[in-house]
Coordinates of C-alpha atoms in Angstrom, one line a residue:
Chain P
M1 CA -50.4 37.7 31.1
D2 CA -49.3 39.3 34.4
F3 CA -47.8 38.2 37.8
A4 CA -51.3 37.9 39.3
E5 CA -52.2 35.3 36.7
I6 CA -49.0 33.3 37.2
K7 CA -49.5 33.4 41.0
N8 CA -53.0 32.0 40.4
I9 CA -51.6 29.2 38.2
L10 CA -48.9 28.3 40.8
E11 CA -51.6 28.1 43.5
S12 CA -54.2 26.1 41.5
H13 CA -52.4 22.8 40.8
D14 CA -50.8 20.1 42.9
H15 CA -48.1 18.7 40.6
Y16 CA -45.7 20.6 38.4
T17 CA -43.1 19.6 35.9
I18 CA -40.5 22.2 35.1
L19 CA -38.7 22.0 31.8
T20 CA -35.2 23.4 31.3
H21 CA -33.4 23.8 28.0
K22 CA -30.8 21.5 26.5
S23 CA -27.1 22.3 27.0
P24 CA -28.4 23.9 30.2
D25 CA -26.9 27.2 31.6
G26 CA -27.0 28.9 34.9
D27 CA -30.2 30.7 34.1
T28 CA -32.4 27.8 33.0
L29 CA -31.2 25.6 35.8
G30 CA -31.2 28.4 38.4
S31 CA -34.7 29.4 37.4
G32 CA -35.9 25.8 37.3
F33 CA -34.6 24.8 40.7
A34 CA -35.7 28.1 42.3
L35 CA -39.3 27.6 41.0
C36 CA -39.3 24.0 42.1
D37 CA -38.1 25.0 45.6
V38 CA -40.8 27.7 45.9
L39 CA -43.5 25.3 44.7
R40 CA -42.5 22.6 47.1
G41 CA -42.4 25.2 49.8
M42 CA -46.1 25.9 48.9
G43 CA -46.8 22.3 49.6
K44 CA -46.9 21.2 45.9
K45 CA -45.1 18.4 44.2
A46 CA -42.6 19.6 41.6
N47 CA -39.7 18.3 39.5
V48 CA -37.1 19.8 37.3
V49 CA -36.3 17.9 34.1
N50 CA -33.7 18.2 31.3
S51 CA -33.0 16.4 28.1
E52 CA -29.9 15.0 29.7
A53 CA -28.3 14.6 33.1
F54 CA -27.8 17.9 34.9
P55 CA -24.1 19.0 34.5
P56 CA -22.0 18.5 37.6
R57 CA -20.6 22.0 37.2
Y58 CA -24.0 23.3 38.4
G59 CA -24.2 20.7 41.2
F60 CA -24.5 23.3 43.9
L61 CA -27.9 24.3 42.5
F62 CA -29.4 20.9 43.1
E63 CA -27.4 19.3 45.9
N64 CA -30.5 19.1 48.1
Y65 CA -32.9 18.2 45.3
A66 CA -34.4 14.7 44.7
P67 CA -37.1 14.0 42.1
M68 CA -40.6 13.2 43.4
N69 CA -43.1 10.7 42.2
F70 CA -46.4 12.1 40.9
E71 CA -48.8 12.3 38.1
E72 CA -48.0 15.3 35.9
Q73 CA -50.7 18.0 36.0
Y74 CA -49.1 21.2 34.8
V75 CA -45.9 21.8 32.7
I76 CA -43.8 25.0 32.9
A77 CA -40.9 25.8 30.6
V78 CA -38.3 28.2 31.9
D79 CA -35.8 30.1 29.6
I80 CA -36.9 28.1 26.5
A81 CA -37.5 30.2 23.4
D82 CA -38.3 27.4 21.1
T83 CA -39.3 23.7 21.4
Q84 CA -36.1 22.8 19.5
L85 CA -34.3 23.8 22.6
L86 CA -36.0 21.0 24.6
G87 CA -33.5 18.5 23.3
S88 CA -34.2 14.9 22.2
G89 CA -34.8 13.7 25.8
L90 CA -37.7 16.0 26.2
S91 CA -38.9 16.0 22.6
A92 CA -42.3 14.5 23.7
Y93 CA -43.1 18.0 25.2
A94 CA -42.7 19.6 21.7
E95 CA -46.1 18.3 20.7
P96 CA -48.7 21.2 20.7
G97 CA -50.6 21.6 23.9
R98 CA -48.1 19.7 26.1
I99 CA -46.5 22.8 27.7
D100 CA -49.0 24.9 29.7
L101 CA -46.8 27.9 30.6
C102 CA -43.5 29.3 29.4
I103 CA -41.6 32.0 31.3
D104 CA -38.9 33.5 29.2
H105 CA -36.8 36.6 28.4
H106 CA -36.0 36.0 24.7
V107 CA -37.6 38.4 22.3
S108 CA -37.5 35.6 19.8
N109 CA -39.8 33.4 21.9
K110 CA -41.9 31.2 19.6
Q111 CA -45.1 31.3 21.7
F112 CA -45.3 27.5 21.7
A113 CA -46.9 27.2 25.1
T114 CA -50.6 27.5 25.9
Q115 CA -49.6 30.7 27.9
T116 CA -46.4 32.6 27.6
Y117 CA -44.9 35.3 29.9
V118 CA -42.0 37.0 28.1
D119 CA -40.1 40.0 29.4
A120 CA -37.4 40.7 26.8
N121 CA -35.9 43.5 28.9
A122 CA -35.2 41.2 31.9
S123 CA -31.5 40.3 32.2
A124 CA -32.5 36.7 33.1
V125 CA -35.5 34.5 33.7
A126 CA -34.2 34.3 37.3
L127 CA -34.8 38.0 37.5
I128 CA -38.4 37.7 36.4
L129 CA -38.9 34.9 39.0
Y130 CA -37.3 37.1 41.7
D131 CA -39.8 39.8 41.0
L132 CA -42.6 37.3 40.7
F133 CA -41.8 35.8 44.1
R134 CA -41.7 39.2 45.7
F135 CA -45.1 40.0 44.1
M136 CA -46.3 36.7 45.7
E137 CA -44.7 37.7 49.0
I138 CA -42.8 34.4 49.2
A139 CA -40.1 34.1 51.8
L140 CA -37.2 32.6 49.8
T141 CA -35.1 29.8 51.2
K142 CA -31.3 30.1 50.9
T143 CA -31.5 27.4 48.2
A144 CA -33.9 29.5 46.1
A145 CA -31.7 32.6 46.7
V146 CA -28.6 30.7 45.5
C147 CA -30.4 29.5 42.4
L148 CA -31.8 33.0 41.5
Y149 CA -28.5 34.7 42.1
T150 CA -26.7 32.2 39.8
G151 CA -29.3 32.7 37.0
I152 CA -28.9 36.5 37.1
A153 CA -25.1 36.4 37.5
T154 CA -24.4 33.9 34.7
D155 CA -26.7 35.6 32.2
T156 CA -25.2 39.0 32.8
G157 CA -21.5 37.9 32.9
C158 CA -21.5 38.8 36.5
F159 CA -23.2 42.2 35.9
K160 CA -20.6 43.0 33.3
Y161 CA -22.6 43.0 30.0
E162 CA -25.0 45.4 28.3
N163 CA -28.0 43.4 29.3
T164 CA -27.4 44.1 33.0
T165 CA -30.2 46.3 34.4
P166 CA -30.5 48.3 37.6
A167 CA -33.2 45.7 38.5
A168 CA -30.5 43.0 38.2
H169 CA -28.3 44.8 40.7
L170 CA -31.3 45.4 43.1
A171 CA -32.1 41.7 43.0
A172 CA -28.5 40.8 43.7
A173 CA -28.5 43.0 46.7
G174 CA -31.8 41.4 47.9
L175 CA -30.5 37.9 47.3
M176 CA -27.2 38.5 49.1
A177 CA -29.2 39.3 52.3
H178 CA -30.0 35.6 52.4
G179 CA -26.4 34.9 53.3
I180 CA -25.5 33.1 50.1
D181 CA -21.9 32.4 49.3
F182 CA -22.0 34.6 46.2
S183 CA -18.3 34.9 45.8
G184 CA -17.9 31.1 45.8
I185 CA -20.7 30.9 43.2
N186 CA -18.9 33.5 41.0
R187 CA -15.6 31.7 41.4
K188 CA -17.2 28.4 40.2
M189 CA -19.1 30.1 37.4
F190 CA -16.5 32.6 36.1
D191 CA -13.0 31.8 37.3
V192 CA -12.5 28.0 37.6
K193 CA -11.5 26.2 34.5
S194 CA -10.4 22.6 34.0
K195 CA -6.7 22.0 33.5
G196 CA -7.6 20.6 30.0
R197 CA -9.4 23.9 29.2
V198 CA -6.5 26.0 30.3
L199 CA -4.1 24.0 28.2
L200 CA -6.4 24.1 25.2
E201 CA -6.8 27.9 25.5
Q202 CA -3.0 28.2 25.8
S203 CA -2.3 26.2 22.6
A204 CA -5.1 28.0 20.7
V205 CA -3.8 31.4 21.8
A206 CA -0.2 30.5 21.0
N207 CA -1.4 29.9 17.4
M208 CA -3.8 32.8 17.2
E209 CA -3.6 34.7 13.9
F210 CA -3.8 38.4 13.3
F211 CA -5.0 40.2 10.2
F212 CA -5.4 43.7 8.9
D213 CA -3.0 45.5 11.2
D214 CA -4.1 43.4 14.2
R215 CA -7.7 44.7 13.9
C216 CA -8.9 41.1 13.4
S217 CA -7.7 38.1 15.4
M218 CA -8.6 34.5 14.6
L219 CA -8.6 31.6 17.1
I220 CA -8.6 28.2 15.5
I221 CA -9.7 25.0 17.3
T222 CA -9.1 21.8 15.3
R223 CA -10.6 18.4 16.0
Q224 CA -7.1 17.2 16.9
M225 CA -6.8 20.0 19.6
M226 CA -10.2 19.1 21.0
D227 CA -9.4 15.3 21.1
E228 CA -6.0 15.9 22.7
S229 CA -7.6 18.1 25.4
G230 CA -9.9 15.3 26.7
M231 CA -12.6 17.9 27.4
E232 CA -16.4 17.6 27.5
P233 CA -18.1 19.5 24.7
A234 CA -19.8 21.8 27.2
E235 CA -16.3 23.0 28.3
F236 CA -15.7 24.6 25.0
D237 CA -18.2 27.4 25.7
G238 CA -16.8 30.8 26.1
L239 CA -13.8 30.3 23.9
A240 CA -15.3 32.7 21.3
S241 CA -14.9 35.7 23.6
I242 CA -11.1 35.3 23.6
P243 CA -10.1 36.9 20.3
L244 CA -12.0 40.2 21.0
Q245 CA -10.2 40.5 24.4
I246 CA -7.1 41.7 22.7
E247 CA -6.5 45.4 22.6
G248 CA -7.2 47.0 19.3
V249 CA -9.1 44.0 17.9
E250 CA -12.4 45.1 16.4
I251 CA -13.5 41.7 15.0
G252 CA -12.7 38.5 16.8
I253 CA -13.2 35.3 14.9
T254 CA -13.2 31.8 16.4
V255 CA -13.1 28.8 14.0
R256 CA -14.0 25.5 15.5
Q257 CA -13.8 22.3 13.4
R258 CA -17.0 20.2 13.7
H259 CA -16.2 17.6 11.1
E260 CA -13.4 17.0 8.6
R261 CA -14.6 19.8 6.2
I262 CA -17.2 21.6 8.3
F263 CA -16.2 24.6 10.5
K264 CA -18.3 26.5 13.0
V265 CA -17.4 30.2 12.9
S266 CA -18.2 32.6 15.8
A267 CA -17.8 36.4 15.3
R268 CA -17.6 39.0 18.1
T269 CA -17.4 42.7 17.3
T270 CA -16.9 46.0 18.9
E271 CA -19.5 48.8 18.2
R272 CA -18.0 49.6 14.8
F273 CA -19.0 46.3 13.1
D274 CA -22.1 44.2 12.9
A275 CA -21.3 40.6 13.6
S276 CA -24.8 39.5 12.6
E277 CA -24.4 41.1 9.1
F278 CA -21.0 39.5 8.7
C279 CA -22.3 36.1 9.5
R280 CA -25.4 36.5 7.3
S281 CA -23.0 36.7 4.3
F282 CA -22.2 33.1 5.1
G283 CA -25.8 32.1 5.7
G284 CA -25.6 32.5 9.5
G285 CA -26.9 35.1 11.9
G286 CA -27.2 36.2 15.5
H287 CA -26.9 39.5 17.4
K288 CA -25.0 42.7 16.5
R289 CA -22.0 42.0 18.7
A290 CA -22.1 38.1 18.7
A291 CA -23.1 35.9 15.8
G292 CA -22.2 32.7 14.1
C293 CA -22.3 30.7 10.8
E294 CA -21.0 27.4 9.4
I295 CA -18.6 27.2 6.5
S296 CA -17.5 24.1 4.5
G297 CA -14.1 23.4 3.0
T298 CA -10.6 22.8 4.2
L299 CA -9.3 25.0 7.0
E300 CA -7.3 27.1 4.5
E301 CA -10.4 27.6 2.3
V302 CA -12.5 28.6 5.2
K303 CA -9.9 31.1 6.3
D304 CA -9.6 32.5 2.8
Q305 CA -13.4 33.0 2.6
L306 CA -13.4 34.8 6.0
T307 CA -10.4 37.0 5.2
A308 CA -11.9 38.0 1.8
Q309 CA -15.1 39.2 3.5
L310 CA -13.1 40.9 6.3
R311 CA -11.0 42.7 3.7
V312 CA -14.2 44.3 2.3
L313 CA -15.5 45.1 5.7
F314 CA -12.2 46.8 6.8
G315 CA -12.0 48.6 3.5
Y316 CA -8.7 47.2 2.5
T317 CA -8.3 47.2 -1.3
K318 CA -5.8 44.4 -1.5
Chain N
M1 CA -15.9 61.8 61.9
D2 CA -19.2 61.6 60.0
F3 CA -20.6 62.7 56.6
A4 CA -21.9 66.0 58.1
E5 CA -18.3 66.9 59.0
I6 CA -17.0 66.0 55.6
K7 CA -19.8 68.0 54.0
N8 CA -18.8 71.0 56.1
I9 CA -15.2 70.6 55.0
L10 CA -16.0 70.4 51.3
E11 CA -18.1 73.6 51.7
S12 CA -15.6 75.6 53.8
H13 CA -12.6 75.9 51.4
D14 CA -12.0 77.2 47.9
H15 CA -9.0 75.2 46.6
Y16 CA -8.6 71.5 47.0
T17 CA -5.8 69.1 46.0
I18 CA -6.8 65.5 45.8
L19 CA -4.0 62.9 46.2
T20 CA -4.3 59.4 44.6
H21 CA -2.0 56.5 45.4
K22 CA 1.0 55.3 43.3
S23 CA 0.5 52.6 40.7
P24 CA -3.1 53.9 40.6
D25 CA -6.1 51.7 40.2
G26 CA -9.7 52.3 39.3
D27 CA -10.8 53.1 42.8
T28 CA -8.2 55.7 43.7
L29 CA -8.6 57.4 40.3
G30 CA -12.4 57.0 40.1
S31 CA -12.7 58.4 43.6
G32 CA -10.3 61.2 42.9
F33 CA -11.8 62.4 39.7
A34 CA -15.4 62.0 41.0
L35 CA -14.6 64.1 44.1
C36 CA -12.8 66.7 41.8
D37 CA -15.9 66.9 39.5
V38 CA -18.2 67.4 42.5
L39 CA -16.0 70.1 44.1
R40 CA -15.8 71.9 40.8
G41 CA -19.5 71.6 40.4
M42 CA -19.8 73.3 43.8
G43 CA -17.8 76.3 42.4
K44 CA -14.5 75.3 44.0
K45 CA -11.1 74.9 42.3
A46 CA -9.8 71.3 42.6
N47 CA -7.1 69.1 41.1
V48 CA -6.3 65.4 41.1
V49 CA -2.6 64.5 41.4
N50 CA -0.5 61.4 41.3
S51 CA 3.1 60.5 41.7
E52 CA 3.4 59.8 38.0
A53 CA 1.4 60.5 34.8
F54 CA -2.2 59.0 34.9
P55 CA -2.2 55.7 33.1
P56 CA -3.8 55.9 29.6
R57 CA -5.8 52.7 30.4
Y58 CA -8.0 54.9 32.7
G59 CA -8.1 57.7 30.2
F60 CA -12.0 57.7 30.1
L61 CA -12.0 58.8 33.7
F62 CA -10.2 62.1 32.9
E63 CA -10.9 62.8 29.3
N64 CA -12.7 66.1 30.2
Y65 CA -10.3 67.0 33.0
A66 CA -7.7 69.7 32.9
P67 CA -5.6 70.9 35.9
M68 CA -6.4 74.3 37.3
N69 CA -4.1 76.9 38.7
F70 CA -4.6 77.9 42.3
E71 CA -2.9 78.2 45.6
E72 CA -3.4 75.0 47.6
Q73 CA -5.6 75.3 50.7
Y74 CA -6.8 71.9 51.6
V75 CA -5.4 68.4 50.8
I76 CA -7.5 65.2 50.6
A77 CA -6.1 61.7 50.1
V78 CA -8.4 59.1 48.6
D79 CA -7.8 55.3 49.0
I80 CA -4.4 55.9 50.5
A81 CA -3.7 53.7 53.6
D82 CA -0.1 54.8 54.2
T83 CA 2.1 57.7 53.1
Q84 CA 4.4 55.2 51.5
L85 CA 1.7 54.8 48.9
L86 CA 2.1 58.4 47.8
G87 CA 5.1 57.5 45.7
S88 CA 8.2 59.6 45.1
G89 CA 6.4 62.2 43.0
L90 CA 4.1 63.1 46.0
S91 CA 6.6 62.4 48.8
A92 CA 6.5 66.1 50.0
Y93 CA 2.9 65.3 51.2
A94 CA 4.3 62.6 53.5
E95 CA 5.5 65.2 56.0
P96 CA 3.3 65.4 59.1
G97 CA 0.4 67.9 58.8
R98 CA 0.5 68.2 55.0
I99 CA -2.6 66.0 54.4
D100 CA -5.8 67.4 55.9
L101 CA -8.3 64.6 55.3
C102 CA -8.0 61.0 54.2
I103 CA -11.0 59.0 53.0
D104 CA -10.2 55.3 52.9
H105 CA -11.6 51.8 53.2
H106 CA -8.5 49.9 54.4
V107 CA -8.6 48.6 57.9
S108 CA -4.9 49.0 58.0
N109 CA -5.1 52.8 57.4
K110 CA -2.2 54.5 59.3
Q111 CA -4.1 57.6 60.4
F112 CA -1.4 59.8 58.9
A113 CA -3.8 62.7 58.0
T114 CA -5.1 65.4 60.3
Q115 CA -8.6 63.8 60.0
T116 CA -9.4 60.4 58.7
Y117 CA -12.7 58.8 57.6
V118 CA -12.2 55.0 57.2
D119 CA -15.1 52.6 56.5
A120 CA -13.4 49.2 56.3
N121 CA -16.7 47.5 55.3
A122 CA -17.1 49.6 52.2
S123 CA -16.2 47.7 49.0
A124 CA -14.5 50.8 47.6
V125 CA -13.8 54.4 48.5
A126 CA -16.0 55.2 45.5
L127 CA -18.8 53.6 47.4
I128 CA -18.2 55.8 50.4
L129 CA -18.2 58.9 48.1
Y130 CA -21.4 57.7 46.5
D131 CA -23.1 57.6 49.9
L132 CA -21.5 60.9 50.9
F133 CA -22.7 62.7 47.8
R134 CA -26.2 61.3 48.4
F135 CA -26.1 62.6 51.9
M136 CA -25.0 66.0 50.5
E137 CA -27.9 65.8 48.0
I138 CA -25.6 66.4 45.1
A139 CA -26.9 65.8 41.6
L140 CA -24.1 63.8 40.0
T141 CA -22.8 64.5 36.5
K142 CA -22.4 61.7 34.1
T143 CA -18.6 62.1 34.5
A144 CA -18.9 61.6 38.3
A145 CA -21.2 58.6 37.7
V146 CA -18.6 57.0 35.4
C147 CA -15.8 57.6 37.9
L148 CA -17.8 56.2 40.9
Y149 CA -19.0 53.1 38.9
T150 CA -15.5 52.4 37.8
G151 CA -14.1 52.6 41.4
I152 CA -16.8 50.2 42.7
A153 CA -16.6 47.8 39.7
T154 CA -12.8 47.5 39.7
D155 CA -12.4 47.0 43.5
T156 CA -15.0 44.3 43.6
G157 CA -13.9 42.5 40.4
C158 CA -17.1 43.5 38.8
F159 CA -19.2 42.5 41.8
K160 CA -17.6 39.1 41.8
Y161 CA -15.5 39.0 45.0
E162 CA -16.3 38.6 48.7
N163 CA -15.9 42.3 49.4
T164 CA -19.0 43.1 47.3
T165 CA -21.8 44.3 49.5
P166 CA -25.5 44.8 48.9
A167 CA -24.7 48.6 49.1
A168 CA -22.3 48.1 46.1
H169 CA -25.1 46.7 44.0
L170 CA -27.5 49.4 45.1
A171 CA -24.9 52.1 44.1
A172 CA -24.4 50.4 40.7
A173 CA -28.1 50.5 40.1
G174 CA -28.2 54.2 41.0
L175 CA -25.2 55.1 38.9
M176 CA -26.5 53.2 35.8
A177 CA -29.5 55.6 35.9
H178 CA -27.1 58.3 34.7
G179 CA -26.9 56.5 31.3
I180 CA -23.2 55.5 31.7
D181 CA -21.7 53.0 29.3
F182 CA -21.1 50.5 32.1
S183 CA -20.6 47.6 29.7
G184 CA -17.9 49.5 27.8
I185 CA -16.2 50.4 31.1
N186 CA -16.3 46.7 32.1
R187 CA -14.9 45.6 28.8
K188 CA -12.0 48.0 29.2
M189 CA -11.3 47.1 32.8
F190 CA -11.8 43.4 32.7
D191 CA -11.7 41.9 29.2
V192 CA -9.3 43.8 27.0
K193 CA -5.7 42.8 27.2
S194 CA -2.7 43.9 25.1
K195 CA -1.4 41.4 22.6
G196 CA 1.9 41.3 24.6
R197 CA -0.1 40.4 27.8
V198 CA -2.0 37.7 26.0
L199 CA 1.2 36.2 24.6
L200 CA 3.0 36.4 27.9
E201 CA 0.1 34.7 29.7
Q202 CA 0.1 32.0 27.0
S203 CA 3.8 31.2 27.4
A204 CA 3.5 31.3 31.2
V205 CA 0.6 29.0 31.2
A206 CA 2.3 26.7 28.8
N207 CA 5.1 26.3 31.4
M208 CA 2.9 26.2 34.5
E209 CA 3.9 23.5 36.9
F210 CA 1.7 21.4 39.1
F211 CA 2.5 19.8 42.4
F212 CA 0.9 17.6 45.1
D213 CA -1.7 15.9 42.9
D214 CA -2.5 19.1 41.0
R215 CA -3.6 20.8 44.3
C216 CA -0.9 23.4 43.8
S217 CA -0.1 25.2 40.5
M218 CA 2.9 27.5 40.0
L219 CA 3.2 30.2 37.3
I220 CA 6.7 31.4 36.7
I221 CA 7.5 34.8 35.1
T222 CA 11.2 35.3 34.4
R223 CA 12.9 38.6 33.5
Q224 CA 13.5 37.3 30.1
M225 CA 9.8 36.6 29.5
M226 CA 8.9 40.1 30.7
D227 CA 11.6 41.7 28.5
E228 CA 10.5 39.8 25.5
S229 CA 6.8 40.8 26.0
G230 CA 7.6 44.5 25.7
M231 CA 5.0 45.2 28.4
E232 CA 4.7 48.1 30.8
P233 CA 5.1 47.0 34.4
A234 CA 1.4 47.9 35.2
E235 CA 0.3 45.4 32.7
F236 CA 1.6 42.5 34.8
D237 CA -1.2 43.1 37.4
G238 CA -3.7 40.3 37.7
L239 CA -1.4 37.5 36.6
A240 CA -1.4 36.1 40.2
S241 CA -5.1 35.1 39.9
I242 CA -4.4 32.7 37.0
P243 CA -3.0 29.6 38.9
L244 CA -6.0 29.4 41.3
Q245 CA -8.4 29.4 38.3
I246 CA -7.6 25.8 37.6
E247 CA -10.1 23.3 38.8
G248 CA -8.9 21.4 41.9
V249 CA -6.1 23.8 42.7
E250 CA -6.2 24.9 46.3
I251 CA -3.0 27.0 46.4
G252 CA -2.0 29.0 43.4
I253 CA 1.5 30.5 43.4
T254 CA 3.0 33.1 41.1
V255 CA 6.7 33.6 41.1
R256 CA 7.9 36.8 39.3
Q257 CA 11.6 37.5 38.9
R258 CA 12.4 41.0 40.1
H259 CA 16.2 40.9 39.9
E260 CA 18.7 38.2 39.1
R261 CA 18.3 36.4 42.5
I262 CA 15.2 38.1 43.9
F263 CA 11.7 36.7 43.3
K264 CA 8.4 38.2 44.2
V265 CA 5.9 35.4 45.2
S266 CA 2.2 35.8 45.2
A267 CA -0.1 33.2 46.9
R268 CA -3.8 32.8 46.3
T269 CA -5.8 30.2 48.2
T270 CA -9.3 28.7 48.5
E271 CA -11.0 28.6 51.9
R272 CA -9.0 25.6 53.1
F273 CA -5.7 27.4 53.3
D274 CA -4.4 30.8 54.7
A275 CA -2.3 32.6 52.1
S276 CA -1.2 35.2 54.7
E277 CA 0.1 32.5 57.1
F278 CA 1.9 30.8 54.2
C279 CA 3.6 34.0 53.2
R280 CA 4.5 35.0 56.7
S281 CA 6.7 31.9 56.9
F282 CA 8.8 33.7 54.2
G283 CA 8.7 37.1 55.9
G284 CA 5.7 38.4 53.9
G285 CA 2.0 38.8 54.6
G286 CA -1.3 40.0 53.3
H287 CA -4.9 38.7 53.4
K288 CA -6.3 35.2 54.0
R289 CA -6.9 34.5 50.3
A290 CA -4.2 36.7 48.8
A291 CA -0.8 37.3 50.1
G292 CA 2.8 37.8 49.0
C293 CA 6.5 37.6 50.0
E294 CA 10.0 38.0 48.5
I295 CA 12.5 35.2 48.4
S296 CA 16.1 35.3 47.4
G297 CA 18.1 32.7 45.5
T298 CA 18.1 31.0 42.1
L299 CA 14.8 30.1 40.6
E300 CA 15.3 26.4 41.6
E301 CA 16.2 27.4 45.1
V302 CA 13.1 29.5 45.4
K303 CA 10.9 26.7 44.1
D304 CA 12.5 24.2 46.5
Q305 CA 11.8 26.5 49.4
L306 CA 8.2 27.0 48.3
T307 CA 7.5 23.3 47.7
A308 CA 9.1 22.3 51.0
Q309 CA 6.6 24.6 52.8
L310 CA 3.7 23.5 50.7
R311 CA 4.5 19.8 51.4
V312 CA 4.0 20.5 55.1
L313 CA 0.8 22.5 54.5
F314 CA -0.7 19.7 52.3
G315 CA 0.4 17.1 54.9
Y316 CA 2.6 15.1 52.5
T317 CA 5.2 13.2 54.3
K318 CA 7.7 12.9 51.5

C-alpha cells in the first residue's frame, strides 16, 4: 500500500484507536501520539493505548493528551512487528481481524493486520509518519513535531547508529523549524539517569571481567544488585551497550540474572564478529551486532559456557 | 568578508599552512584536514599543523595525509578564537601579521588575523566549510566528507546539543551521501573509552557526593586517582558532564586536582541556574550551562567554598 491509500484511510473514519507496543519506547509512543494529534487536528476522535500505563519518562509526549470517549471504528498499530508485542493488556487485539492497519519499519513484521505498511529502510516509524504527513500536506503542531523528533532521535541513538539515514537528518531539520526544545528532549532521552541507575552501573563496571587479552569484557548484573538498586525494570535498558564501549573490546557480553538459575545474556560485537551466530549456539538470536540468548545454570557455569564458546571464536587453543 | 572573498583567497595562492588549536578536537582537526584536502585537490600545496603531535584518537582523519615541503605563502587558522590557543609549538604565529585568515565560529574571536570570517551561529567550523565548499562548487572527496562530518558531529555532541542547527542536519545528510562510515566515526568519538577511563569514571562515581536534597552532585578527581588510572591528560575530557546526568540534579560540579592545593572546578547547570555567574563568583567564567574556575586550598576548603555558594544559590538558609 502507499501513502495515498493511508491518507484515504485517515480521512474515511471518525474514530481511531492507536496501539503502541509493550515496554514502549520513544518511537512507538512518539509515533502514536503524533498520529493521534494529527487525527484530532483533522476533526477525528482518536486515542493512544498501551498494555500498561505510559511510562513517566516519556511524559513530555503526552502532557496535553487526555483520552476521549467514543465507539471504536478503526484500529492502527504503530511500530508493532508481532501481536506478541501488544502485551497482556491489549491481548484482545491479537485476535485475527481486530487490527485494521499496521505502520511499521521492522523487516520481520508478521503481517498480522488487515493492511500493513512496512518500510524496513526507515530509521523509525516516526520518520514514515513525518513523510506521510508531508505527503498529506498537514501543518504539524508543535506537539506532533516533539513526538516525531523523539521517535526518530531515540530509534537512531540521536543520529549515531548505522540505521540513521539522510532522510532522518532532513526530517530533524524540518521538525526543528517548529521551535521544539530538541536539546531538552535529547538530555531526557540520552543523558539523564536515575541515581540508582548510576550507582548500579558503577558497581557493575567495578566488577566487570575481562577475557582473552581484554578483547572480551563481561558485565554481570545479579538479582541482588538489581534489588539493592531499587530500580524499575525499564531502567535496566541500555546496560548491554556498556561492555563494548571499552577500547579494544570486540565482543561485549552482559549477563543479567532473571531467576536463581536463569541468566539473560546480551552480546554486542564490532564488525569482526557475528553476535547473532554467537547467540544461536546457545539457542538465541538477533542481529549481527546485537543479539541475545538465555542460559541456565549457576553464574559460574554460565560464565564457563560463554568463555568456552568465546575461546573458539577468538581462536585461542587453551 | 563573504564566501566569494574566501574563494578568491583559496584560488590566489600556491602554498597554504593551516593552523589548528592546541588540545585539538574533532572540529579543528576535521576542518583543518578537510580544507587541506580541498586545497590539494585544487592543485595547491597545503599542510595542517598543530602545537603537538596529532592525537591518535583522531587518526582516521589523517590516515592518508603526509606533510608536503614548500615555502609558506598563506596561513589560515581554523576554529581558533585567540592566539593563546595556538599552543607553545605554534607560538611563532602569535606575532601580529603572521596569520592571514581565520575561519571561526566563536563569538569571542579576538580578530587576531589579517582577515577574519566568524559565523557564531554555525554549529561548527566544519559546517562553515561545508557551505563554503558548496558555494565553491567543489566535489568533495570521501576523506573531506569524513573530516567535515566529524567536525560537525563532535561539536554538536552528535546533534544532541542546543547548538545543533537545521543546517547541521542538512550538512550531515549531504555528507552521508559520500558513503562515509558515520556510525563507525560516532562509535569512536562518542562510545569508545579506554579501560583506564572506564575504571576512573567508576571510582569517581562511586565516591560522588550529593548536596541540597540531591539537587547538586559533585564529582571529585584527585591527583592520586589520575596517576593510578595511567591515562593521558586528553582522556579526562568529558568527565564534567557526568554529575548533571543524574536525574534531579540541577547543578553538577566536577572538581579536578591540578596541583597539591589548586583545583579546577567545572560547573554544568540546567535551565534554572547560570553556570557562568556561579563561576564568576570564584573568578572564572564561561557559558550559561557550562563554565569553570580555579580555586586554591585543600580539597575540604574548596568543597566548603563551593557548598557555601551553592547554599545561597539554592536558597537554603542553613
